[in-house]
Short mmCIF file of C-alpha atoms and ligand atoms in Angstrom, two decimals:
data_model
loop_
_atom_site.label_atom_id
_atom_site.label_comp_id
_atom_site.label_asym_id
_atom_site.label_seq_id
_atom_site.Cartn_x
_atom_site.Cartn_y
_atom_site.Cartn_z
CA MET A 1 -205.92 -39.90 110.98
CA ASN A 2 -207.08 -39.52 107.44
CA HIS A 3 -206.33 -41.65 104.41
CA ILE A 4 -203.67 -39.21 103.15
CA GLU A 5 -201.91 -38.95 106.46
CA GLN A 6 -201.67 -42.73 106.67
CA ILE A 7 -200.26 -43.04 103.16
CA SER A 8 -197.66 -40.37 104.10
CA THR A 9 -196.40 -42.52 107.02
CA CYS A 10 -194.92 -44.76 104.29
CA GLU A 11 -193.14 -41.67 102.91
CA GLN A 12 -191.68 -40.77 106.37
CA GLU A 13 -189.60 -43.80 107.04
CA LEU A 14 -186.00 -42.87 106.65
CA LEU A 15 -184.73 -46.05 104.96
CA HIS A 16 -181.13 -44.77 104.57
CA LEU A 17 -180.92 -44.30 108.40
CA SER A 18 -182.21 -47.85 109.38
CA GLY A 19 -179.16 -48.60 111.58
CA HIS A 20 -179.26 -52.27 110.32
CA ILE A 21 -177.91 -54.17 107.44
CA LEU A 22 -179.01 -57.34 105.55
CA SER A 23 -177.30 -60.48 106.94
CA HIS A 24 -175.57 -61.90 103.90
CA GLY A 25 -172.68 -59.60 104.35
CA THR A 26 -170.93 -57.42 106.98
CA LEU A 27 -170.03 -53.66 107.05
CA ILE A 28 -167.25 -51.57 108.35
CA VAL A 29 -167.41 -47.67 108.27
CA ALA A 30 -164.39 -45.53 108.73
CA ASN A 31 -163.75 -41.88 108.54
CA GLU A 32 -161.74 -40.08 105.87
CA ALA A 33 -158.52 -40.73 107.93
CA GLY A 34 -159.29 -44.50 107.91
CA CYS A 35 -160.33 -44.69 111.54
CA ILE A 36 -163.14 -47.17 112.17
CA THR A 37 -166.32 -45.43 113.48
CA HIS A 38 -169.04 -48.27 113.03
CA TYR A 39 -169.05 -51.88 112.23
CA ALA A 40 -172.04 -54.46 111.87
CA LYS A 41 -172.48 -56.81 114.79
CA ASN A 42 -171.95 -59.89 112.71
CA ILE A 43 -168.37 -58.78 111.84
CA ALA A 44 -166.83 -61.92 113.48
CA ASP A 45 -168.60 -64.17 111.06
CA PHE A 46 -166.55 -62.84 108.22
CA PHE A 47 -163.13 -61.66 109.83
CA ILE A 48 -160.76 -64.12 111.55
CA TYR A 49 -159.42 -61.12 113.61
CA PRO A 50 -162.30 -58.54 113.52
CA PRO A 51 -161.23 -55.06 113.54
CA THR A 52 -162.12 -52.92 116.55
CA LEU A 53 -163.80 -49.51 117.00
CA HIS A 54 -161.41 -46.45 116.79
CA SER A 55 -158.58 -48.59 115.45
CA GLN A 56 -157.17 -48.05 111.83
CA LEU A 57 -158.56 -50.03 108.81
CA PRO A 58 -156.10 -53.01 108.24
CA ASP A 59 -153.57 -52.16 105.75
CA GLU A 60 -154.94 -54.22 102.90
CA LEU A 61 -158.29 -52.44 103.19
CA GLN A 62 -156.64 -49.03 103.65
CA VAL A 63 -154.83 -49.55 100.41
CA LEU A 64 -158.03 -50.41 98.56
CA ALA A 65 -159.87 -47.47 100.16
CA SER A 66 -157.15 -45.02 99.14
CA GLN A 67 -158.19 -45.81 95.44
CA LEU A 68 -161.64 -44.54 96.07
CA SER A 69 -162.73 -41.21 94.61
CA LYS A 70 -163.72 -38.46 97.13
CA GLU A 71 -167.08 -37.87 95.38
CA PRO A 72 -170.19 -39.20 97.40
CA GLY A 73 -171.85 -42.22 95.92
CA LYS A 74 -168.61 -43.33 94.03
CA ARG A 75 -167.94 -46.97 94.58
CA LEU A 76 -165.21 -49.47 93.94
CA ILE A 77 -165.55 -53.35 93.61
CA VAL A 78 -162.97 -55.90 94.67
CA GLU A 79 -163.87 -59.52 93.86
CA HIS A 80 -162.78 -62.54 95.68
CA LEU A 81 -160.91 -61.30 98.78
CA GLN A 82 -159.77 -64.07 100.96
CA ASN A 83 -156.86 -62.95 103.05
CA GLY A 84 -157.89 -62.63 106.82
CA MET A 85 -161.40 -63.71 105.94
CA ARG A 86 -163.29 -66.76 107.10
CA GLN A 87 -164.81 -67.00 103.72
CA GLN A 88 -164.07 -65.57 100.18
CA VAL A 89 -165.84 -62.28 99.86
CA ASP A 90 -166.60 -59.66 97.30
CA VAL A 91 -166.02 -56.18 98.69
CA ILE A 92 -167.80 -52.99 97.75
CA ILE A 93 -166.26 -49.77 98.96
CA SER A 94 -168.29 -46.71 98.67
CA ARG A 95 -167.89 -42.96 99.76
CA GLY A 96 -170.58 -41.66 101.97
CA GLU A 97 -172.01 -38.01 101.90
CA ASN A 98 -169.58 -36.82 104.44
CA GLY A 99 -166.49 -38.31 103.17
CA GLN A 100 -166.81 -41.68 105.17
CA ILE A 101 -165.43 -44.79 103.70
CA ILE A 102 -168.05 -47.55 103.74
CA LEU A 103 -166.89 -51.14 103.27
CA GLU A 104 -169.28 -53.94 102.65
CA PHE A 105 -168.23 -57.51 102.44
CA LEU A 106 -170.44 -59.92 100.70
CA SER A 107 -169.81 -63.71 100.68
CA SER A 108 -169.31 -65.02 97.06
CA ARG A 109 -170.92 -68.23 98.06
CA ALA A 110 -172.20 -70.53 95.50
CA THR A 111 -175.90 -70.53 94.81
CA ASP A 112 -178.49 -72.66 93.13
CA ILE A 113 -178.63 -70.01 90.49
CA ARG A 114 -176.99 -70.86 87.14
CA ASN A 115 -173.89 -68.79 86.62
CA ARG A 116 -173.97 -68.13 82.94
CA LEU A 117 -171.64 -65.82 81.40
CA TYR A 118 -173.87 -64.30 78.73
CA MET A 119 -173.54 -60.98 77.00
CA GLY A 120 -176.16 -60.10 74.30
CA LEU A 121 -175.72 -57.86 71.39
CA PRO A 122 -177.28 -54.37 71.91
CA VAL A 123 -180.99 -54.35 70.70
CA MET A 124 -181.60 -51.24 68.51
CA ILE A 125 -184.85 -49.33 69.17
CA GLN A 126 -186.24 -47.54 66.17
CA ASP A 127 -189.95 -47.60 66.66
CA GLU A 128 -192.62 -48.68 69.06
CA GLU A 129 -192.52 -52.20 67.82
CA SER A 130 -188.84 -52.66 68.36
CA LEU A 131 -189.13 -50.84 71.73
CA LEU A 132 -191.47 -53.74 72.87
CA GLU A 133 -189.05 -56.25 71.52
CA ALA A 134 -186.21 -54.65 73.32
CA ARG A 135 -187.98 -54.63 76.64
CA LYS A 136 -188.81 -58.47 76.32
CA ILE A 137 -185.24 -59.21 75.23
CA LEU A 138 -183.98 -57.27 78.32
CA VAL A 139 -186.13 -59.11 80.86
CA ASN A 140 -185.19 -62.43 79.28
CA ARG A 141 -181.40 -61.52 79.45
CA VAL A 142 -181.78 -60.39 83.29
CA ALA A 143 -183.64 -63.64 83.88
CA GLU A 144 -180.81 -65.69 82.14
CA LEU A 145 -178.08 -63.87 83.95
CA THR A 146 -179.56 -63.87 87.42
CA GLY A 147 -181.70 -67.09 87.41
CA PHE A 148 -184.50 -65.24 88.91
CA GLN A 149 -187.97 -66.79 88.21
CA ARG A 150 -189.95 -63.83 87.18
CA VAL A 151 -188.29 -60.70 85.78
CA MET A 152 -190.53 -57.75 84.93
CA TYR A 153 -190.12 -54.32 83.05
CA TYR A 154 -192.13 -52.20 85.55
CA LEU A 155 -192.78 -48.86 83.63
CA PHE A 156 -193.83 -45.75 85.57
CA HIS A 157 -196.71 -43.54 84.58
CA ASP A 158 -196.58 -39.82 84.90
CA ASN A 159 -198.67 -40.03 88.12
CA GLY A 160 -196.34 -42.45 89.76
CA ASP A 161 -198.40 -45.63 89.19
CA GLY A 162 -196.54 -48.37 87.45
CA GLU A 163 -197.50 -51.17 84.78
CA VAL A 164 -195.72 -54.41 83.91
CA VAL A 165 -195.07 -53.98 80.33
CA ALA A 166 -192.72 -56.90 79.63
CA GLU A 167 -192.03 -60.13 81.67
CA ALA A 168 -189.98 -63.20 81.52
CA ARG A 169 -190.75 -66.30 83.56
CA LEU A 170 -188.21 -69.06 83.75
CA THR A 171 -190.63 -71.51 85.26
CA ASP A 172 -194.43 -71.69 85.98
CA ALA A 173 -193.74 -71.22 89.62
CA TYR A 174 -195.19 -67.75 89.50
CA GLY A 175 -198.37 -66.37 87.71
CA SER A 176 -198.10 -63.55 85.30
CA TYR A 177 -198.32 -59.91 86.20
CA LEU A 178 -197.98 -58.70 82.62
CA GLY A 179 -200.26 -55.83 81.75
CA LEU A 180 -201.15 -55.22 85.47
CA ARG A 181 -200.92 -51.80 87.03
CA PHE A 182 -199.74 -51.00 90.62
CA PRO A 183 -200.29 -47.74 92.56
CA ASP A 184 -197.86 -44.97 93.19
CA SER A 185 -197.85 -45.84 96.94
CA ASP A 186 -196.38 -49.27 96.62
CA ILE A 187 -192.98 -47.72 96.22
CA PRO A 188 -192.48 -44.71 98.60
CA HIS A 189 -190.67 -41.64 96.97
CA ILE A 190 -187.76 -41.90 99.32
CA ALA A 191 -187.14 -45.39 98.14
CA ARG A 192 -187.40 -44.31 94.41
CA ALA A 193 -184.70 -41.49 95.27
CA LEU A 194 -182.32 -44.27 96.61
CA TYR A 195 -182.93 -46.45 93.56
CA ILE A 196 -181.81 -43.65 91.20
CA LYS A 197 -178.55 -43.36 93.10
CA ASN A 198 -177.68 -47.04 93.16
CA PRO A 199 -177.12 -49.58 90.35
CA TRP A 200 -179.32 -52.21 91.96
CA ARG A 201 -181.20 -53.25 94.97
CA LEU A 202 -180.80 -56.81 96.12
CA ILE A 203 -182.92 -58.50 98.92
CA PRO A 204 -181.53 -61.95 98.94
CA ASP A 205 -183.87 -63.33 101.60
CA VAL A 206 -186.83 -61.33 103.01
CA VAL A 207 -187.11 -63.44 106.07
CA ALA A 208 -183.68 -63.10 107.38
CA ASP A 209 -183.23 -61.10 110.35
CA ALA A 210 -181.46 -57.70 109.88
CA VAL A 211 -178.11 -57.10 111.84
CA PRO A 212 -177.54 -53.87 113.92
CA ILE A 213 -174.69 -51.60 113.33
CA VAL A 214 -172.67 -50.66 116.38
CA GLY A 215 -170.21 -47.70 117.08
CA GLU A 216 -170.29 -43.89 117.23
CA GLU A 217 -173.68 -42.27 117.94
CA THR A 218 -174.19 -40.62 114.63
CA PRO A 219 -176.17 -43.07 112.41
CA VAL A 220 -174.59 -44.31 109.24
CA ASP A 221 -176.10 -42.93 106.00
CA LEU A 222 -176.69 -46.15 104.06
CA SER A 223 -177.88 -44.49 100.92
CA PHE A 224 -175.11 -45.88 98.81
CA THR A 225 -174.88 -49.30 100.22
CA ASP A 226 -175.96 -52.73 98.93
CA LEU A 227 -176.60 -54.09 102.52
CA ARG A 228 -179.12 -51.42 103.67
CA SER A 229 -181.72 -53.47 105.60
CA VAL A 230 -185.42 -53.47 104.33
CA SER A 231 -188.40 -51.79 105.76
CA GLU A 232 -190.73 -54.08 107.50
CA MET A 233 -193.58 -53.01 105.31
CA HIS A 234 -191.81 -53.97 102.28
CA ARG A 235 -190.75 -57.34 103.78
CA VAL A 236 -194.50 -58.08 104.37
CA TYR A 237 -195.48 -56.80 100.90
CA LEU A 238 -192.90 -59.30 99.28
CA GLN A 239 -194.07 -62.18 101.37
CA ASN A 240 -197.62 -61.52 100.54
CA MET A 241 -196.59 -61.67 96.84
CA GLY A 242 -194.90 -65.02 97.49
CA VAL A 243 -191.43 -63.51 97.01
CA ARG A 244 -188.28 -64.76 99.00
CA ALA A 245 -185.70 -62.94 97.04
CA SER A 246 -186.03 -59.69 95.16
CA LEU A 247 -183.68 -57.83 92.84
CA SER A 248 -184.33 -54.48 90.97
CA PHE A 249 -182.37 -52.47 88.51
CA PRO A 250 -183.30 -48.81 87.92
CA ILE A 251 -183.72 -47.27 84.35
CA VAL A 252 -183.01 -43.58 84.71
CA VAL A 253 -184.01 -41.12 81.97
CA SER A 254 -183.31 -37.38 82.45
CA GLY A 255 -182.56 -37.88 86.10
CA LYS A 256 -185.88 -39.46 86.76
CA LEU A 257 -186.83 -43.15 87.56
CA PHE A 258 -188.44 -44.17 84.26
CA ALA A 259 -188.84 -47.92 84.93
CA LEU A 260 -187.58 -50.59 87.25
CA ILE A 261 -186.34 -54.12 86.14
CA ALA A 262 -188.00 -56.01 89.08
CA ALA A 263 -187.21 -59.59 89.57
CA HIS A 264 -188.65 -62.25 91.89
CA HIS A 265 -187.40 -65.62 93.36
CA GLN A 266 -189.33 -68.09 95.43
CA MET A 267 -186.14 -69.14 97.41
CA ALA A 268 -183.37 -67.15 98.82
CA ALA A 269 -180.98 -66.22 96.14
CA TYR A 270 -177.53 -64.81 96.45
CA PRO A 271 -176.14 -63.65 92.89
CA THR A 272 -172.63 -62.72 93.11
CA VAL A 273 -171.46 -58.95 92.56
CA HIS A 274 -170.13 -60.21 89.18
CA GLU A 275 -173.50 -61.65 88.12
CA LEU A 276 -175.18 -58.36 89.25
CA GLN A 277 -172.70 -56.28 87.25
CA LEU A 278 -173.49 -58.35 84.15
CA ALA A 279 -177.13 -57.91 84.43
CA GLN A 280 -176.66 -54.15 85.17
CA SER A 281 -174.67 -53.71 82.10
CA GLU A 282 -177.53 -55.11 80.10
CA VAL A 283 -179.80 -52.58 81.84
CA LYS A 284 -177.32 -49.86 81.08
CA ASN A 285 -177.04 -50.68 77.44
CA HIS A 286 -180.77 -50.70 77.07
CA THR A 287 -181.19 -47.37 78.88
CA LEU A 288 -178.62 -45.73 76.52
CA THR A 289 -180.49 -47.00 73.41
CA LEU A 290 -183.78 -46.04 75.08
CA ILE A 291 -182.53 -42.47 75.82
CA SER A 292 -181.48 -41.97 72.24
CA TYR A 293 -184.82 -43.45 70.82
CA LEU A 294 -186.89 -41.10 73.31
CA SER A 295 -184.96 -37.98 72.15
CA GLN A 296 -185.39 -38.80 68.41
CA ARG A 297 -189.02 -39.57 69.13
CA ARG A 298 -189.50 -36.26 70.72
CA LEU A 299 -187.77 -34.49 67.84
CA ARG A 300 -189.97 -36.20 65.15
CA LEU A 301 -193.09 -35.25 67.20
CA ILE A 302 -192.12 -31.73 67.38
CA ASP A 303 -191.54 -31.80 63.66
CA SER A 304 -194.90 -33.30 62.99
CA ILE A 305 -196.62 -30.85 65.22
CA ALA A 306 -195.03 -27.91 63.30
CA GLN A 307 -196.34 -29.53 60.13
CA ARG A 308 -199.79 -30.19 61.38
CA PHE A 309 -200.07 -26.63 62.97
CA LYS A 310 -199.95 -24.54 59.73
CA PRO A 311 -203.87 -24.38 59.41
CA PHE A 312 -203.90 -22.80 62.86
CA GLU A 313 -202.02 -19.78 61.71
CA GLN A 314 -203.93 -19.66 58.44
CA ILE A 315 -207.30 -19.57 60.13
CA LEU A 316 -206.17 -16.92 62.50
CA GLN A 317 -204.83 -14.63 59.74
CA ARG A 318 -207.92 -15.08 57.62
CA HIS A 319 -210.23 -13.89 60.57
CA GLY A 320 -207.84 -11.25 61.79
CA ASP A 321 -208.59 -11.82 65.57
CA LEU A 322 -208.94 -14.75 67.83
CA GLY A 323 -212.53 -14.01 68.82
CA THR A 324 -213.87 -14.01 65.25
CA ALA A 325 -211.89 -16.87 64.31
CA TRP A 326 -212.97 -19.06 67.19
CA PRO A 327 -215.86 -20.91 65.55
CA GLU A 328 -213.65 -22.32 63.01
CA LEU A 329 -210.27 -22.45 65.05
CA GLY A 330 -212.34 -24.19 67.94
CA ALA A 331 -213.59 -26.75 65.59
CA TRP A 332 -210.03 -27.34 64.19
CA LEU A 333 -208.59 -27.71 67.70
CA ILE A 334 -211.30 -30.16 68.75
CA GLU A 335 -210.16 -32.40 65.76
CA GLU A 336 -206.38 -32.02 66.48
CA PHE A 337 -206.74 -32.64 70.20
CA ASN A 338 -209.29 -35.46 69.85
CA ALA A 339 -211.41 -33.34 72.26
CA ASP A 340 -215.22 -32.77 72.45
CA GLY A 341 -215.22 -29.17 72.94
CA ALA A 342 -213.06 -25.82 72.86
CA ILE A 343 -213.76 -22.81 75.08
CA LEU A 344 -212.06 -19.39 74.56
CA VAL A 345 -212.21 -17.07 77.60
CA GLN A 346 -211.03 -13.52 76.80
CA ASN A 347 -211.77 -10.42 78.52
CA ASN A 348 -214.44 -12.01 80.69
CA LEU A 349 -216.33 -13.35 77.82
CA ALA A 350 -216.52 -17.10 76.88
CA LEU A 351 -216.93 -18.54 73.39
CA GLY A 352 -217.47 -22.20 73.04
CA VAL A 353 -217.56 -24.82 70.32
CA GLY A 354 -218.84 -28.44 70.99
CA LEU A 355 -219.08 -29.72 74.44
CA CYS A 356 -219.04 -26.74 76.94
CA PHE A 357 -219.48 -26.23 80.65
CA SER A 358 -222.34 -24.47 82.14
CA SER A 359 -221.43 -20.86 82.88
CA GLU A 360 -221.41 -21.61 86.70
CA ALA A 361 -218.93 -24.55 86.23
CA LEU A 362 -216.75 -22.53 83.77
CA ASP A 363 -216.41 -19.56 86.12
CA TYR A 364 -215.64 -21.91 88.98
CA LEU A 365 -212.71 -23.64 86.87
CA ASP A 366 -211.53 -20.50 85.30
CA HIS A 367 -211.12 -18.82 88.69
CA TRP A 368 -209.38 -21.87 90.01
CA PHE A 369 -207.10 -22.16 87.09
CA VAL A 370 -206.09 -18.39 87.33
CA THR A 371 -205.59 -18.20 90.97
CA GLU A 372 -204.70 -21.59 92.31
CA GLN A 373 -202.80 -23.32 89.42
CA SER A 374 -199.25 -22.24 88.84
CA GLU A 375 -198.93 -24.37 85.69
CA LEU A 376 -199.52 -22.39 82.34
CA ILE A 377 -200.61 -25.68 80.60
CA TRP A 378 -202.49 -28.02 82.89
CA SER A 379 -204.60 -31.14 82.15
CA SER A 380 -206.84 -33.60 84.05
CA ASP A 381 -208.73 -36.65 83.09
CA HIS A 382 -210.57 -36.72 86.39
CA LEU A 383 -211.66 -33.23 86.89
CA HIS A 384 -214.02 -33.79 89.72
CA LYS A 385 -211.38 -35.42 91.72
CA GLN A 386 -208.64 -33.07 90.97
CA VAL A 387 -210.41 -29.61 91.23
CA ASP A 388 -211.96 -29.36 94.81
CA GLY A 389 -215.56 -28.23 94.63
CA MET A 390 -215.94 -28.37 90.83
CA PRO A 391 -219.51 -28.50 89.89
CA LEU A 392 -220.63 -31.88 88.31
CA SER A 393 -221.01 -31.97 84.56
CA GLU A 394 -220.64 -34.56 81.80
CA ILE A 395 -217.15 -33.03 81.24
CA ALA A 396 -214.59 -35.43 82.86
CA GLY A 397 -211.39 -34.13 81.36
CA VAL A 398 -209.88 -30.80 80.41
CA LEU A 399 -206.74 -29.43 78.97
CA ALA A 400 -206.31 -25.78 79.95
CA ILE A 401 -203.80 -23.13 78.63
CA LYS A 402 -203.41 -19.64 79.99
CA PHE A 403 -201.44 -16.99 78.14
CA GLY A 404 -200.71 -14.25 80.75
CA ARG A 405 -198.30 -14.44 83.72
CA PRO A 406 -199.97 -15.54 86.84
CA GLN A 407 -199.37 -12.16 88.44
CA GLY A 408 -200.87 -10.21 85.54
CA ASP A 409 -204.34 -8.71 85.51
CA SER A 410 -206.35 -11.82 85.53
CA GLN A 411 -209.34 -10.42 83.66
CA ALA A 412 -207.25 -9.34 80.64
CA GLN A 413 -205.72 -12.79 80.30
CA THR A 414 -206.75 -15.27 77.71
CA ARG A 415 -207.55 -18.86 78.48
CA VAL A 416 -208.34 -21.84 76.27
CA TYR A 417 -210.06 -25.06 77.53
CA LEU A 418 -210.32 -28.21 75.67
CA THR A 419 -212.87 -30.50 77.03
CA ARG A 420 -213.47 -34.24 77.07
CA ALA A 421 -216.59 -36.13 78.00
CA GLU A 422 -216.56 -39.03 80.31
CA TYR A 423 -215.21 -42.30 78.69
CA VAL A 424 -215.80 -45.48 80.75
CA TYR A 425 -212.94 -48.03 80.49
CA GLU A 426 -211.34 -50.67 82.50
CA VAL A 427 -207.91 -50.83 84.33
CA GLU A 428 -206.46 -54.10 85.52
CA TRP A 429 -204.61 -53.79 88.74
CA GLY A 430 -202.35 -56.30 90.70
CA GLY A 431 -204.84 -56.41 93.53
CA THR A 432 -207.07 -53.58 94.63
CA PRO A 433 -204.97 -50.51 94.76
CA GLU A 434 -206.59 -49.22 98.04
CA LYS A 435 -204.26 -50.25 100.92
CA PRO A 436 -205.84 -51.96 103.84
CA ILE A 437 -205.80 -50.22 107.09
CA GLU A 438 -204.88 -52.57 110.14
CA TYR A 439 -203.98 -52.48 113.62
CA HIS A 440 -200.37 -53.00 114.35
CA ASP A 441 -198.68 -52.58 117.78
CA GLY A 442 -201.89 -50.90 118.93
CA LEU A 443 -201.72 -48.28 116.13
CA LEU A 444 -203.99 -47.99 113.25
CA GLY A 445 -201.93 -47.71 110.00
CA ILE A 446 -201.55 -48.56 106.30
CA ALA A 447 -200.63 -52.13 105.52
CA PRO A 448 -199.36 -53.70 102.28
CA ARG A 449 -202.25 -55.58 100.54
CA ARG A 450 -202.42 -59.30 100.81
CA SER A 451 -203.71 -60.26 97.38
CA PHE A 452 -202.11 -59.45 94.14
CA GLU A 453 -204.81 -61.22 92.09
CA LYS A 454 -205.98 -59.42 89.01
CA TRP A 455 -208.57 -56.72 89.98
CA VAL A 456 -210.52 -54.85 87.41
CA GLU A 457 -211.50 -51.32 88.03
CA LYS A 458 -214.18 -49.95 85.97
CA ARG A 459 -213.21 -46.23 85.64
CA LEU A 460 -216.11 -43.76 85.99
CA GLY A 461 -215.87 -40.06 85.83
CA TYR A 462 -212.62 -40.24 83.79
CA SER A 463 -212.03 -39.14 80.19
CA ARG A 464 -209.42 -40.48 77.89
CA PRO A 465 -206.14 -39.52 79.22
CA TRP A 466 -204.29 -36.48 77.86
CA THR A 467 -200.96 -37.46 75.97
CA ASN A 468 -197.63 -35.93 75.93
CA GLU A 469 -198.38 -34.97 72.32
CA ASN A 470 -201.45 -33.22 73.39
CA ARG A 471 -199.54 -31.05 75.84
CA LEU A 472 -196.74 -30.34 73.35
CA PHE A 473 -199.55 -29.17 70.80
CA ALA A 474 -200.92 -27.02 73.55
CA LEU A 475 -197.44 -25.51 74.04
CA LYS A 476 -197.21 -24.63 70.30
CA CYS A 477 -200.75 -22.93 70.51
CA ARG A 478 -199.62 -20.86 73.50
CA GLU A 479 -196.46 -19.81 71.88
CA THR A 480 -198.15 -18.91 68.38
CA LEU A 481 -200.97 -16.79 70.06
CA LEU A 482 -198.48 -14.99 72.13
CA GLN A 483 -196.47 -13.97 68.98
CA GLU A 484 -199.67 -13.03 67.25
CA LYS A 485 -200.49 -10.59 70.15
CA LYS A 486 -197.07 -9.00 69.84
CA ARG A 487 -197.55 -8.23 66.24
C1 BLA B 1 -189.96 -51.04 97.67
N1 BLA B 1 -191.83 -51.78 96.20
C2 BLA B 1 -190.53 -51.54 96.51
C3 BLA B 1 -189.67 -52.05 95.38
C4 BLA B 1 -190.53 -52.47 94.41
C5 BLA B 1 -191.85 -52.33 94.98
C6 BLA B 1 -190.25 -52.99 93.00
C7 BLA B 1 -188.26 -51.88 95.11
C8 BLA B 1 -187.52 -52.93 96.04
C9 BLA B 1 -187.70 -54.37 95.42
O1 BLA B 1 -187.17 -54.62 94.26
O2 BLA B 1 -188.04 -55.18 96.11
C10 BLA B 1 -193.21 -52.71 94.42
N2 BLA B 1 -192.70 -54.91 93.27
C11 BLA B 1 -193.40 -53.78 93.53
C12 BLA B 1 -194.41 -53.67 92.40
C13 BLA B 1 -194.28 -54.77 91.73
C14 BLA B 1 -193.15 -55.56 92.22
C15 BLA B 1 -195.42 -52.64 92.34
O3 BLA B 1 -192.75 -56.56 91.82
C16 BLA B 1 -195.14 -55.17 90.64
C17 BLA B 1 -194.82 -56.05 89.84
N3 BLA B 1 -195.10 -50.88 100.07
C18 BLA B 1 -196.30 -50.92 100.52
C19 BLA B 1 -196.73 -50.00 101.49
C20 BLA B 1 -195.49 -49.50 101.87
C21 BLA B 1 -194.47 -50.03 101.01
C22 BLA B 1 -198.08 -49.78 102.13
O4 BLA B 1 -197.20 -51.58 99.78
C23 BLA B 1 -195.17 -48.45 102.84
C24 BLA B 1 -195.75 -48.23 104.13
C25 BLA B 1 -193.10 -49.64 101.20
N4 BLA B 1 -191.89 -50.53 99.14
C26 BLA B 1 -191.97 -49.97 100.22
C27 BLA B 1 -190.72 -49.60 100.80
C28 BLA B 1 -189.77 -49.94 99.83
C29 BLA B 1 -190.43 -50.54 98.79
C30 BLA B 1 -190.42 -48.92 102.09
C31 BLA B 1 -188.24 -49.87 99.83
C32 BLA B 1 -187.61 -51.09 100.15
C33 BLA B 1 -186.01 -50.93 100.28
O5 BLA B 1 -185.36 -50.74 99.23
O6 BLA B 1 -185.52 -50.86 101.37
#
């Protein structure tokens, strides 16, 4: 088994079909007609007269379920239900993918966590400084509302790694993860997809045993449930981190998981649905303000690019054609992109300014970019790792633009390459990002790491990373040159 295959085993676990639930609640599943198809084995801990398989939902629950929308994933929350129950419960009723009615009963038991009704004013985000402030205020509010001891704003990078960009710690019980980075593989993509669909993920006690679901053969899809059991891998991960209870809220922007608010507690913790909703509404308010700030920021950026772009057209017009303009245009692009070199490939000829590849390396990269890379604008800050077989050179990063359609005559196409030399810098990780490979049940496999102590990586073979602004600027270059050609 190679390293990549081992990592992908984390990705293959079907978390939503675990067949088990967390033990702080119980679950009943009924079909659209209200006939019970499954329940969790601990049902008698919650119901005085537990419902049986293939019977109808009790009247009271049937009435509640009838108010549920038919759309999968829709949920309804009823607090403090007592009738027929051994203890007071909060009920979450959700619609499964195939019309199923899923009822979860969570004890509304008192906790050691302070129950403060606290609703902050929305925090405006106008610039990068207020964005930082808004993140800090958000993690502090979530800590206040849930009582969790360490609450982090875990921001995802484009490559799926994440970084703690704000942190609230109610006590000194935990050390700080502020500024530390964690690898993509710590949160499998199948789990990320579930976080996008749900308002929160609560694991109140990582050491508690899971409870099996019994009933009809078809497994219950637990995608939209609070009580979905936790993967063994993640239980070990959290315990290695010294975490007994964990709680996360997603920040979703344009359908993508942008960040997670991740909270840790050293004891088992059972926030009520009400507390979770309060904290979630803080996260939602922040998300709305964030989305509007991000779209304003993008508009401002596009505007400033349009302003800064004027010399490009002037240089091009002055020289008449791209080839003649290249010495001046290339130098100008190097400035604008904060690059070290600019290469134009046109009709099989290469013209370079500044830091350039050897002709062998350029041929290799150019052939790869035209034939193997479907993106029209592509960038890498770690060329030798990302382009297989790329000859070694002092260039570590490249931003590449192609102008023709991939299926067009490749020789006639124009390409532009901006280069960046190696730039050695340090990245601080929460433990070494390489996962240990261990034996478990006689099988060799990937395991969560044991230490999350700060681990400093000295990055060799990387350039300064290309920014979103660089990519937008490249897009503008591409559009302008295509229009020039049409004239
Ligand atoms: C889930 N991993 C998660 C979650 C987080 C992290 C936040 C979401 C669930 C939760 O809130 O507990 C990771 N937690 C972090 C990180 C920080 C943090 C990076 O606090 C940093 C501050 N994990 C591994 C390996 C595997 C793995 C090797 O290290 C896979 C084999 C799996 N992580 C894993 C799984 C889940 C997960 C399966 C889903 C848990 C679930 O929702 O059931």
